[in-house]
CSV table of C-alpha atoms and ligand atoms in Angstrom, one decimal:
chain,number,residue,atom,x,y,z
A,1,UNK,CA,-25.9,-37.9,4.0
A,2,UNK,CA,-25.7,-38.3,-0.1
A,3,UNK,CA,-23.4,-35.8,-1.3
A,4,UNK,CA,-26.2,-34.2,-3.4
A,5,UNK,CA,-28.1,-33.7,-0.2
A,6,UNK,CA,-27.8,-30.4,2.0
A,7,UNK,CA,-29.0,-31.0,4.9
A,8,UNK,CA,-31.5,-28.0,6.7
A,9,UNK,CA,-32.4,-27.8,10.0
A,10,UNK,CA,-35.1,-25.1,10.4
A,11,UNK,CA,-35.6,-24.0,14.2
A,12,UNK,CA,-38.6,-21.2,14.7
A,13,UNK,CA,-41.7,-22.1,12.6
A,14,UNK,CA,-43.3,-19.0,12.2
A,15,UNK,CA,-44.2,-16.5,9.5
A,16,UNK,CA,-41.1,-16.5,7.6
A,17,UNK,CA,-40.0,-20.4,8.9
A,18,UNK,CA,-43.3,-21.1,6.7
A,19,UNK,CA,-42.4,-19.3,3.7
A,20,UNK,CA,-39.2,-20.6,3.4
A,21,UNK,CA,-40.7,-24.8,3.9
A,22,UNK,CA,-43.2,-23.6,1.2
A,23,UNK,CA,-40.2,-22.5,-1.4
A,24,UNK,CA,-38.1,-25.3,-0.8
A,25,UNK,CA,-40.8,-27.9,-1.2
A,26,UNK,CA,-42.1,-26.2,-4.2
A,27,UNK,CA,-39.0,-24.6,-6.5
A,28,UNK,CA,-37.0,-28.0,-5.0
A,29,UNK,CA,-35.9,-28.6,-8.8
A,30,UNK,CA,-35.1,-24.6,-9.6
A,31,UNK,CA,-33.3,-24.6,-6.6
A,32,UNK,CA,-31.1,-28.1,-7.0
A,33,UNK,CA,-30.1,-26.7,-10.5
A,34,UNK,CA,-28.7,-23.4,-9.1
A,35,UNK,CA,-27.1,-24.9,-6.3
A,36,UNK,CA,-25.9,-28.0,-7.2
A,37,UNK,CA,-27.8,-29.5,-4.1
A,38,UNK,CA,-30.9,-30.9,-2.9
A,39,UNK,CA,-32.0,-28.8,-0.3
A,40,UNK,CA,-33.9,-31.3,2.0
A,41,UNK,CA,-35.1,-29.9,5.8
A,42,UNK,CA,-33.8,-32.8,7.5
A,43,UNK,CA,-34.8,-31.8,11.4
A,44,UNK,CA,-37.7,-29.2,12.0
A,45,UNK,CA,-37.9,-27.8,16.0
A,46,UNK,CA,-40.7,-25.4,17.2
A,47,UNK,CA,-42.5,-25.6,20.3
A,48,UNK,CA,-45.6,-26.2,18.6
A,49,UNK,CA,-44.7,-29.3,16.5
A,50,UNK,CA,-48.4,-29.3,15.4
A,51,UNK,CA,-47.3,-26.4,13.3
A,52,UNK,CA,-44.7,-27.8,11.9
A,53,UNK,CA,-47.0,-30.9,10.7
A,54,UNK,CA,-49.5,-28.8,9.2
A,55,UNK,CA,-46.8,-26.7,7.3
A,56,UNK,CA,-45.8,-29.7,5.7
A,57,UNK,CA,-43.1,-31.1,7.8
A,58,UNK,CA,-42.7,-35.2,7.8
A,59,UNK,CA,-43.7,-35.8,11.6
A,60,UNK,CA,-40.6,-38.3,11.7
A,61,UNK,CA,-38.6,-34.8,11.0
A,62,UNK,CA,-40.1,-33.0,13.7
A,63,UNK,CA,-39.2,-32.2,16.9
A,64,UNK,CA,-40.0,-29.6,19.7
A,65,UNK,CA,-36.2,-29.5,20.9
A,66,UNK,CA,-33.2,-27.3,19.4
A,67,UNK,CA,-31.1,-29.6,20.6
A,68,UNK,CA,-32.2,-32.6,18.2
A,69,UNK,CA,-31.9,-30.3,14.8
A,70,UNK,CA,-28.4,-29.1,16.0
A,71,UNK,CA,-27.1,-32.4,16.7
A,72,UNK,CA,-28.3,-34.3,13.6
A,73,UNK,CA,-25.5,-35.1,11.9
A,74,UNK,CA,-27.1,-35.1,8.7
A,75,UNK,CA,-28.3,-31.4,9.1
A,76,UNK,CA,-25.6,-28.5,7.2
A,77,UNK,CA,-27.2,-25.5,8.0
A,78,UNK,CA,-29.1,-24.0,10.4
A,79,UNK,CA,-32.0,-21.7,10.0
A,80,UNK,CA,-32.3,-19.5,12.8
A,81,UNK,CA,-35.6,-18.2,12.9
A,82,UNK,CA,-36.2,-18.2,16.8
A,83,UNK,CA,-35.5,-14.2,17.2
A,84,UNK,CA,-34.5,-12.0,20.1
A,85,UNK,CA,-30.9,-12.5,22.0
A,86,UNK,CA,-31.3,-14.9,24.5
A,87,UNK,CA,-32.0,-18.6,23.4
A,88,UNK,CA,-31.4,-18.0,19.9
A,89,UNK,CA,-27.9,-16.5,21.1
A,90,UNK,CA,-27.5,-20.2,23.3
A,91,UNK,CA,-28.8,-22.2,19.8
A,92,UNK,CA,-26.7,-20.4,17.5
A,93,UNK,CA,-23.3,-20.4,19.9
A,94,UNK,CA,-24.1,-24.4,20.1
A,95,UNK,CA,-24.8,-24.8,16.4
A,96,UNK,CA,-21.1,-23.2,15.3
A,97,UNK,CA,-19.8,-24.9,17.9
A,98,UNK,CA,-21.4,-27.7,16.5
A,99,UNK,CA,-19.4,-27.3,13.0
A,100,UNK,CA,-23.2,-26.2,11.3
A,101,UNK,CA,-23.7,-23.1,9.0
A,102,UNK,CA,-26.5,-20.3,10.2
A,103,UNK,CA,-28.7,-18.6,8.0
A,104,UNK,CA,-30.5,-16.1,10.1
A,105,UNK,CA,-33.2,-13.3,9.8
A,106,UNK,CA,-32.0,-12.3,13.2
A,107,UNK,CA,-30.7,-8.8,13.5
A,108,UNK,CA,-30.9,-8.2,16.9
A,109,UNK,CA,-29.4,-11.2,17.8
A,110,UNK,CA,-26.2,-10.4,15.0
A,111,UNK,CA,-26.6,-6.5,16.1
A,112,UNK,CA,-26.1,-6.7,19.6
A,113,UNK,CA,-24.3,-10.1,20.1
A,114,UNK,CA,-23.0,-10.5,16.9
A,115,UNK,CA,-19.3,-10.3,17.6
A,116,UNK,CA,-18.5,-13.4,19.2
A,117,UNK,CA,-20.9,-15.3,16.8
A,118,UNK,CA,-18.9,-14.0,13.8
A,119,UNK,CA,-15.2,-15.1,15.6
A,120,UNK,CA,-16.6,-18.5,16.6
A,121,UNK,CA,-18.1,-18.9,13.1
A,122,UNK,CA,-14.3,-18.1,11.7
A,123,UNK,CA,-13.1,-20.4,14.2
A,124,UNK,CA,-14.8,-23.4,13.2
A,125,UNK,CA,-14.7,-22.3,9.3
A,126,UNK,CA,-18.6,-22.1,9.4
A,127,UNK,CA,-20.6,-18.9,7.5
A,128,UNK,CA,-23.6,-16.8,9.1
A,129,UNK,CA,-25.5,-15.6,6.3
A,130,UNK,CA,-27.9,-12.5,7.2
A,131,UNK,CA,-29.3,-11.1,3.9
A,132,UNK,CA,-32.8,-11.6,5.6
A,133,UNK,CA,-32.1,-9.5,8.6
A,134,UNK,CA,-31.8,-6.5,6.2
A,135,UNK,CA,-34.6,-5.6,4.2
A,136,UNK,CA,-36.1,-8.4,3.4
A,137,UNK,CA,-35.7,-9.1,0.1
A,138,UNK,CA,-33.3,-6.6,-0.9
A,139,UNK,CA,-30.2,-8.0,-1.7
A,140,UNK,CA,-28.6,-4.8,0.5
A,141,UNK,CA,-26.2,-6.8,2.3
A,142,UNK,CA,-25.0,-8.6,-0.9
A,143,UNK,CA,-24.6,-5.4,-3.1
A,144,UNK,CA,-22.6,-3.9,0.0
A,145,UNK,CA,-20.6,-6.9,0.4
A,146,UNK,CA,-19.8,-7.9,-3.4
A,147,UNK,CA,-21.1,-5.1,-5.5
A,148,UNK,CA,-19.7,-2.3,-4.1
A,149,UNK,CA,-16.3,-4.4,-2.7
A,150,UNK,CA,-14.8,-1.8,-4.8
A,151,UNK,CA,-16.1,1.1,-3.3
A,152,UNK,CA,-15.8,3.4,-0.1
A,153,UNK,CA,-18.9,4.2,1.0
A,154,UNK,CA,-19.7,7.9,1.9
A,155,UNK,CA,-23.2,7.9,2.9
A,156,UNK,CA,-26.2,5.7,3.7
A,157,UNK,CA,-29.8,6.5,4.0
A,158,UNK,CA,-32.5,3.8,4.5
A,159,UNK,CA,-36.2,3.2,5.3
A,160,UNK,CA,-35.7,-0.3,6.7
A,161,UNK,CA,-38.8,-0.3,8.5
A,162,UNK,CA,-41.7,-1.5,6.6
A,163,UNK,CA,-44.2,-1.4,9.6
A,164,UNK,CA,-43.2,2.6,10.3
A,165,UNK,CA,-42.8,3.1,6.6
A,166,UNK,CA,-46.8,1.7,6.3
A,167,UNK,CA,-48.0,3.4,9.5
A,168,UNK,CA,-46.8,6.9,8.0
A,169,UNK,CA,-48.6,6.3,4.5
A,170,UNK,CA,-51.3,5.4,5.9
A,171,UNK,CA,-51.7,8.5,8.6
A,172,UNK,CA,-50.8,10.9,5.6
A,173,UNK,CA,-52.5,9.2,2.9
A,174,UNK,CA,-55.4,7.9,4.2
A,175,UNK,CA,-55.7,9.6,7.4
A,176,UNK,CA,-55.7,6.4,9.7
A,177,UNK,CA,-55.0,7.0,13.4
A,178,UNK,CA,-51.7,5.6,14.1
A,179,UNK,CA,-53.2,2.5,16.2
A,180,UNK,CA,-55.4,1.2,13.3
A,181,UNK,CA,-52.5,1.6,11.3
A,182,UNK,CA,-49.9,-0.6,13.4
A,183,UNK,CA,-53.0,-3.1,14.1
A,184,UNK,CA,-52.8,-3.6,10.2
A,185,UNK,CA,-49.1,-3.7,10.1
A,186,UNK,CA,-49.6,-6.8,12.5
A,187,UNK,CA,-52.0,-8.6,10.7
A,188,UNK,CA,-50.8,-7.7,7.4
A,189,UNK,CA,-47.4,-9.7,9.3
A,190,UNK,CA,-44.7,-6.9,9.0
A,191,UNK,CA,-44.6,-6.3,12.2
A,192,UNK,CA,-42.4,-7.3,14.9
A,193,UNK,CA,-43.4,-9.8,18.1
A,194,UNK,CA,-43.1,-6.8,20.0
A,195,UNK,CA,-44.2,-3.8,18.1
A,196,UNK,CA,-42.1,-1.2,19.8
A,197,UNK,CA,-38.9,-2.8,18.3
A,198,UNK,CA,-40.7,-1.0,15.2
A,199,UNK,CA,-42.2,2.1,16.1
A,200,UNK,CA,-39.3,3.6,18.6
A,201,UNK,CA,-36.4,2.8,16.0
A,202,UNK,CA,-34.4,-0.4,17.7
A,203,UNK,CA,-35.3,-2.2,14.5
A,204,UNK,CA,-34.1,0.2,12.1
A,205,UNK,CA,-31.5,0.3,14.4
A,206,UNK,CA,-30.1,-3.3,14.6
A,207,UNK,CA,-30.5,-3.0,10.8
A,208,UNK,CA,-28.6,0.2,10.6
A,209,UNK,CA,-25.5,-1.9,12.8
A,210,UNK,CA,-25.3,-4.6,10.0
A,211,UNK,CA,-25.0,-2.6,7.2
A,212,UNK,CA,-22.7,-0.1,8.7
A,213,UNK,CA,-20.2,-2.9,9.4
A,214,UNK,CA,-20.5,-4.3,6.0
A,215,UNK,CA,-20.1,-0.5,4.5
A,216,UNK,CA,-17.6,1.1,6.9
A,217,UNK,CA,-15.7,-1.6,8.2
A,218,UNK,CA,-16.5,-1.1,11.5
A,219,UNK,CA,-18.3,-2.7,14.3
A,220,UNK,CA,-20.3,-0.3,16.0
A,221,UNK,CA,-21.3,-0.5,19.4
A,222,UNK,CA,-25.5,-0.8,18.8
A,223,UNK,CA,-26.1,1.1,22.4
A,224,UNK,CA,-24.4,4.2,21.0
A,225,UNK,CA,-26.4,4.4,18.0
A,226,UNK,CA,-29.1,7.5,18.3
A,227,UNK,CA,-32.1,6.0,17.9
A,228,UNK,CA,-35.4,8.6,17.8
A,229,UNK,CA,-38.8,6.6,16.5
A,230,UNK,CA,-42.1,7.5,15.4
A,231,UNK,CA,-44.1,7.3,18.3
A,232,UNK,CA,-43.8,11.2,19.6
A,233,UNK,CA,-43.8,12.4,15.8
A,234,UNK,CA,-46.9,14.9,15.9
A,235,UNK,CA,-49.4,14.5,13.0
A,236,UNK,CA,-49.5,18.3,12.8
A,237,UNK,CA,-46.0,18.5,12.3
A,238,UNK,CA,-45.7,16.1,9.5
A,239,UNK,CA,-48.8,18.0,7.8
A,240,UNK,CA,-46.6,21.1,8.2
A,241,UNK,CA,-43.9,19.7,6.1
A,242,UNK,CA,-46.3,18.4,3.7
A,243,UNK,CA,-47.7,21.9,2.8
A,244,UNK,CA,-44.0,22.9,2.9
A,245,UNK,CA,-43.2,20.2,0.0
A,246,UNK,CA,-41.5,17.8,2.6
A,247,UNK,CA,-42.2,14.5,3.6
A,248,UNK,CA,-41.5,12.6,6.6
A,249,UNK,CA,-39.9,9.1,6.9
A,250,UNK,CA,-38.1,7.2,9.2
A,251,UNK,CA,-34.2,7.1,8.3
A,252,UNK,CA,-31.3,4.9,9.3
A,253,UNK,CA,-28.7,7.1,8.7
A,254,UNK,CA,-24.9,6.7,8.2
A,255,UNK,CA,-22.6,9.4,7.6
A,256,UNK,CA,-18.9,9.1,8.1
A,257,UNK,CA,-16.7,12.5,8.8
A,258,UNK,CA,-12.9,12.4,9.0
A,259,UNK,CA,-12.6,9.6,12.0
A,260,UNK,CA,-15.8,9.6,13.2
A,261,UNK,CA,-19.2,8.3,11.7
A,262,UNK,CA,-22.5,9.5,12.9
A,263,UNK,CA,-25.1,6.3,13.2
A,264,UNK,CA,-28.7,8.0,13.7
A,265,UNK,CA,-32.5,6.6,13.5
A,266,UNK,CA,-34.9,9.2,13.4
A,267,UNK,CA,-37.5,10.5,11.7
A,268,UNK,CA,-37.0,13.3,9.2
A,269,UNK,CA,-38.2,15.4,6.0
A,270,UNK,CA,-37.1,14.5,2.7
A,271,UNK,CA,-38.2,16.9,-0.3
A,272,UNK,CA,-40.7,15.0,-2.1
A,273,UNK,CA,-38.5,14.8,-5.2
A,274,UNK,CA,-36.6,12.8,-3.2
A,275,UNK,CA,-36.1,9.2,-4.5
A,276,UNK,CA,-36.4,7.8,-0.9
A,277,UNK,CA,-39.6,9.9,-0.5
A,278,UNK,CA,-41.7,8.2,-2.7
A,279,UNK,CA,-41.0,5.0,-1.2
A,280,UNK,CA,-44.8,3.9,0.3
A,281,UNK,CA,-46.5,1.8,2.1
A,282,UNK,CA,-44.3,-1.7,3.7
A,283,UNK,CA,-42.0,-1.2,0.6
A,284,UNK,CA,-38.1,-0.7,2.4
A,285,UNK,CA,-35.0,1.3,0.3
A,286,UNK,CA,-31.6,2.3,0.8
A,287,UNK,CA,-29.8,5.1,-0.9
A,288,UNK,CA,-25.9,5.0,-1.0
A,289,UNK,CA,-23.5,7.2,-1.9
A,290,UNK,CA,-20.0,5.6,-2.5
A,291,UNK,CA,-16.5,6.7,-4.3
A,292,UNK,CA,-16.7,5.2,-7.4
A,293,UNK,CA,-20.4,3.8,-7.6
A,294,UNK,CA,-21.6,6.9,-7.0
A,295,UNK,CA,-25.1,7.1,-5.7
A,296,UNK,CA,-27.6,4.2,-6.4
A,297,UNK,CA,-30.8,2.9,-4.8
A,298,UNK,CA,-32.1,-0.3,-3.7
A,299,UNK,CA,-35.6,-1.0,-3.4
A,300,UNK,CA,-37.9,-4.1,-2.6
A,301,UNK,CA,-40.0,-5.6,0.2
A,302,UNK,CA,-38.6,-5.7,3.7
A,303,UNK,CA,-41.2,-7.7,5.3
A,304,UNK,CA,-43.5,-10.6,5.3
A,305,UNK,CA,-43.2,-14.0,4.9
A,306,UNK,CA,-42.3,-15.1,1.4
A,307,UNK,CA,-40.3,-11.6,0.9
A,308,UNK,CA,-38.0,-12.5,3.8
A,309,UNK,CA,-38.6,-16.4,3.0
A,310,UNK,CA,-36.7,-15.7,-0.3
A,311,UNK,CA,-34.0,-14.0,1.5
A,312,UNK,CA,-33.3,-17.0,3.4
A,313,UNK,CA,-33.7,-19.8,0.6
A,314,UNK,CA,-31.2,-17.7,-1.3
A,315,UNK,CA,-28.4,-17.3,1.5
A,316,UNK,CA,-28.8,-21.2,1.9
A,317,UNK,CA,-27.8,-21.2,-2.2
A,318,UNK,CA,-25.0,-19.0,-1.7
A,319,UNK,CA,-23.5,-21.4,1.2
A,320,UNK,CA,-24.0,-24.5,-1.3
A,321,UNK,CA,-22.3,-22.5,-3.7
A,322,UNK,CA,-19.4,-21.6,-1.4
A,323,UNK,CA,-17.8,-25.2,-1.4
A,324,UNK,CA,-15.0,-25.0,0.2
A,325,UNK,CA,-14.4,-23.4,3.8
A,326,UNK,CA,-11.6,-21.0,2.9
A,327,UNK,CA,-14.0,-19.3,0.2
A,328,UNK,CA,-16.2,-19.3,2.9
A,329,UNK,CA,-14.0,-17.7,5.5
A,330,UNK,CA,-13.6,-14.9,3.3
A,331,UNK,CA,-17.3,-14.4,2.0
A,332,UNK,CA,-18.7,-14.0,5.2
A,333,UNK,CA,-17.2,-12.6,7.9
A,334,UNK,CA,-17.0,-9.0,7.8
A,335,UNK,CA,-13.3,-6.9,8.5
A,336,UNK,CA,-12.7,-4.6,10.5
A,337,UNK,CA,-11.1,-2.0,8.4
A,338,UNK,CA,-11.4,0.9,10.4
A,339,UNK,CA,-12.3,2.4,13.4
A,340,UNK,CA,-14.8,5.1,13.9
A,341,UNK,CA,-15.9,6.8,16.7
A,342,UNK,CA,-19.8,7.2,16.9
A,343,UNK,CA,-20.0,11.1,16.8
A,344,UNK,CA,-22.8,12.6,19.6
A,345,UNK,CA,-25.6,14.0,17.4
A,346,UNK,CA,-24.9,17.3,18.8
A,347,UNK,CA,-21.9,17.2,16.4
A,348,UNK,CA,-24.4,16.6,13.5
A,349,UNK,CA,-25.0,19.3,11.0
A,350,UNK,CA,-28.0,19.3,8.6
A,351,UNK,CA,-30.7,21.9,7.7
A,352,UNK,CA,-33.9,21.5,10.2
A,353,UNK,CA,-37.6,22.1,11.0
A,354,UNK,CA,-38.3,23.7,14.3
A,355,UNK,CA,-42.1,24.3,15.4
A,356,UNK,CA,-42.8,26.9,18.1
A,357,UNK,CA,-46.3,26.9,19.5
A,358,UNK,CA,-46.5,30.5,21.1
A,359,UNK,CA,-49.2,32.7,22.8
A,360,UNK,CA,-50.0,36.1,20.1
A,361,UNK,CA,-48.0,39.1,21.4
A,362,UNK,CA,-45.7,41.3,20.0
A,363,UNK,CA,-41.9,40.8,19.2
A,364,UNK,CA,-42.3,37.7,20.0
A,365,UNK,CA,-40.9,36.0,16.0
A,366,UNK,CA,-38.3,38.9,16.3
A,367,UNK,CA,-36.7,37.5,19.9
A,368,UNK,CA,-37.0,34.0,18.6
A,369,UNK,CA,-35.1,35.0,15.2
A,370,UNK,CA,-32.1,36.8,17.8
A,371,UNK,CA,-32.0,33.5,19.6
A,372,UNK,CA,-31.7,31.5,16.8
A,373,UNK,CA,-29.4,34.1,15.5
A,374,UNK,CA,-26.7,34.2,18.5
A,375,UNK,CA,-26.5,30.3,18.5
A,376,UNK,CA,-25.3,30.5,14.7
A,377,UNK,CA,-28.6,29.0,13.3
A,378,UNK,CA,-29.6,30.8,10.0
A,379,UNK,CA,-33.4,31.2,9.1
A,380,UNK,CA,-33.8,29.7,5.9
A,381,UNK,CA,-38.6,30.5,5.9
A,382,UNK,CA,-40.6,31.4,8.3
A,383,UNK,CA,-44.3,30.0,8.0
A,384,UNK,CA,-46.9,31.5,10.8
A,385,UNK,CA,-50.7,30.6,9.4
A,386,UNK,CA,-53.5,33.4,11.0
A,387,UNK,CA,-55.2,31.1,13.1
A,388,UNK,CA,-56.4,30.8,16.7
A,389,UNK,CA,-55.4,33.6,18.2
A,390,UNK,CA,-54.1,32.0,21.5
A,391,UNK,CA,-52.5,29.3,20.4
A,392,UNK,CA,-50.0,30.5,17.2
A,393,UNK,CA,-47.8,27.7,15.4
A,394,UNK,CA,-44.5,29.0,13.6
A,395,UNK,CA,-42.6,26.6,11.5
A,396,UNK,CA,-39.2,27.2,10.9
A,397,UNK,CA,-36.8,25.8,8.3
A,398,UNK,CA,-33.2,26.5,8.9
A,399,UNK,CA,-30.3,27.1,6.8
A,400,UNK,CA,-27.4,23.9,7.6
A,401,UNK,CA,-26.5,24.6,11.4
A,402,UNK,CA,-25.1,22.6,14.1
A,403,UNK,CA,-27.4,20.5,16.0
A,404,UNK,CA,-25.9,21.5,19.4
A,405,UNK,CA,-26.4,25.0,18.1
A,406,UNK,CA,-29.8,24.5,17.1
A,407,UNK,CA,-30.9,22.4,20.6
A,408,UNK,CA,-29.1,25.4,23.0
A,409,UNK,CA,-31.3,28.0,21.4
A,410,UNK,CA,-34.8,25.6,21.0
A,411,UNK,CA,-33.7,24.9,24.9
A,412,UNK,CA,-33.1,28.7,25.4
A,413,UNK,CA,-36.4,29.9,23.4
A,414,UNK,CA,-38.6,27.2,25.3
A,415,UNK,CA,-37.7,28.9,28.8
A,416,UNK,CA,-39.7,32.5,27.5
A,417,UNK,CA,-42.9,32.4,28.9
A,418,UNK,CA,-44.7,33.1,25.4
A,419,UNK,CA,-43.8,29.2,24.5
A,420,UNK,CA,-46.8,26.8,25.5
A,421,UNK,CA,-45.9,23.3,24.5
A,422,UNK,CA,-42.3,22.2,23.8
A,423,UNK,CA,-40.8,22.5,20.1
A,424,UNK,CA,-40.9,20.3,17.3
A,425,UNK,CA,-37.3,19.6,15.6
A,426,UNK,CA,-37.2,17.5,12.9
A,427,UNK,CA,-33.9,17.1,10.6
A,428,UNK,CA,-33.8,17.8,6.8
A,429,UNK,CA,-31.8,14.8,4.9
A,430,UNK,CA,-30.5,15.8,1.6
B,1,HSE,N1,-40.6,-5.7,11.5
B,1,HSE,C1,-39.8,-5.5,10.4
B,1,HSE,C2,-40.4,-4.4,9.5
B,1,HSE,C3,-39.7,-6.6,9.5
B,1,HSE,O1,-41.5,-3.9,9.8
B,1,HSE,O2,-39.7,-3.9,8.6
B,1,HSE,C4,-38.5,-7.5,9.8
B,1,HSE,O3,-37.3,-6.9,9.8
């Protein structure tokens, strides 16, 4: 290998694996002078190698085995672009073993198995870059990491979902139906291989894991996280909010009180002044609050192949920047500064949105007001629309309560026999 080479090995041709041959063949001077390197894919592997050939890949470089990229000695760094936990878990273990650098889009892989990855990558003085796994093109994990290295970070909201994020634009701009809004999510290539990684949350999810350890110092464990996705939301719930000024969004949320830190996915209103509330379509964002920083806003494309292509090219930069492996031991693998407990969600306090669907009859808003009342939930409006007769919505908003206050008396409420279907509870973030 000439010095002025580093040497790629891309493993996973797919979507973002052919964005990321595209930029390196075609900014390949750009990138040598802000790197110092030529960035050459030495060893392409994907099952389909016919793929590979008609992305542009030398058929001398490529191959249908892992094995081959990982044990070319001329290869650096690894791009990971296999997904899930299983063989890209074996691939990446072998390829740190193996002395090579990652550079990964993977965040289920680094969310759920990460820990053992990121001690055998500071064993063998290696880095796993991840920008990509993390909203795209957002630098997130960067600003956490180096802008705000400074900072303590108090709070963290995020829509890091692009194919949730377009699927509820659509429904309440455009009035799709939720299928032929996550059939265009597919095709438009946001999407996960498995859609319900999307829709119910784990996404967000694995998301949520990586930036919590970079902002809180912690490693979480991902199976404690509350995860709540969009699936279930009801369209007449979210058209509720809307005439109430609220909009709904799917949130990774991380909130840290005394010792413990509450790590939640759900779906919840935002006033529409809110900067997170405007964000449309497959566009992600991520609000922070932190000590000094105070808040600030981060917003880009999470998805889609040259987005999350860019992520990529730019981690490999950063690692032929690094030089050195002690610069790189530092850079990359996140500390554990503290240790949080993950809080139950029952501990959680936040203002809500409770629907009741109840029959007409009389008293019936004054008994669900005492419920409310005894559990130490505060009535903040009250919204009940004349409509049918037999079938009578009422849309609460609460004051701040406790959420294991608010759930015994939903739970307590749905028993009556004037309730008909079960209740709607949405949380307010502020
Ligand atoms: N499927 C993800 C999304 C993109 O829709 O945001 C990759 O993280």
């Amino acid at each position: 290998m000439n010095k002025k080479t580093l040497g790629i090995g891309l493993i996973g041709a797919g979507t973002v694996g052919g964005g990321v041959i595209k930029i390196l063949e075609n900014k390949a001077e750009l990138l040598f002078k802000r790197s110092g390197f030529n960035l050459e894919i030495v060893k392409a592997a994907d099952l389909d190698t016919d793929k590979l050939i008609s992305l542009g890949i030398d058929k001398t470089k490529a191959t249908n085995s892992a094995d081959e990229v990982i044990n070319d000695k001329d290869v650096d760094v690894i791009i990971e672009l296999v997904g899930g936990t299983g063989i890209a878990y074996e691939i990446v273990e072998k390829a740190l073993n193996a002395g090579k650098h990652i550079v990964t889009a993977n965040k289920a892989l680094l969310a759920e198995r990460g820990e053992k990855l990121f001690t055998l990558a500071e064993k063998n003085e290696v880095a796993i870059a991840f920008e990509a796994a993390v909203a795209g093109a957002i630098p997130i994990i960067k600003a956490i990491r180096d802008g705000l290295s400074a900072d303590t970070l108090q709070c963290l909201l995020g829509i890091v979902n692009g194919t949730c994020n377009y699927i509820l634009t659509e429904m309440i701009s455009s009035g799709k139906s939720y299928a032929d809004a996550l059939k265009d999510a597919q095709s438009l290539g946001f999407a996960e291989a498995d859609p319900t990684f999307d829709v119910e949350g784990n996404d967000s999810a694995h998301k949520l894991t990586l930036l919590s350890q970079l902002g809180f110092g912690t490693s979480p464990d991902f199976t404690k996280i509350n995860i709540e996705g969009i699936s279930n939301l009801s369209l007449e719930d979210v058209a509720s909010a809307a005439k109430l000024g609220y909009k709904v969004k799917l949130l990774a949320v991380a909130r840290p009180i005394n010792n413990q830190l509450f790590l939640s996915v759900h779906p919840a209103l935002l006033k529409e002044n809110h900067p997170l509330a405007n964000v449309m379509g497959s566009m992600n964002a991520i609000s922070l609050f932190a000590d000094n920083a105070q808040e600030s806003m981060f917003y880009g494309r999470g998805a889609g192949e040259m987005p999350t292509a860019s992520a990529v090219v730019a981690d490999i930069v950063e690692i032929a920047r690094s030089g050195s492996s002690d610069k790189i031991k530092s850079k990359w693998i996140p500390d554990a500064e503290n240790t949080y407990d993950i809080a139950p969600m029952n501990d959680y306090h936040c203002r809500f949105f409770v629907r009741f669907t109840v029959s007409d009859g009389f008293g019936i808003l004054g008994k669900i007001a005492s419920i409310l009342g005894e559990k130490h939930v505060s009535i903040k409006s009250v919204e009940q629309n004349e409509a049918n007769e037999a079938r009578v919505p009422i849309v609460i908003l609460t004051q701040v309560a406790k959420e294991g206050n608010l759930r015994e008396a939903v739970k307590e409420i749905e028993a009556l026999d004037f309730n008909l279907e079960p209740a709607g509870i949405l949380r307010i973030e502020e």
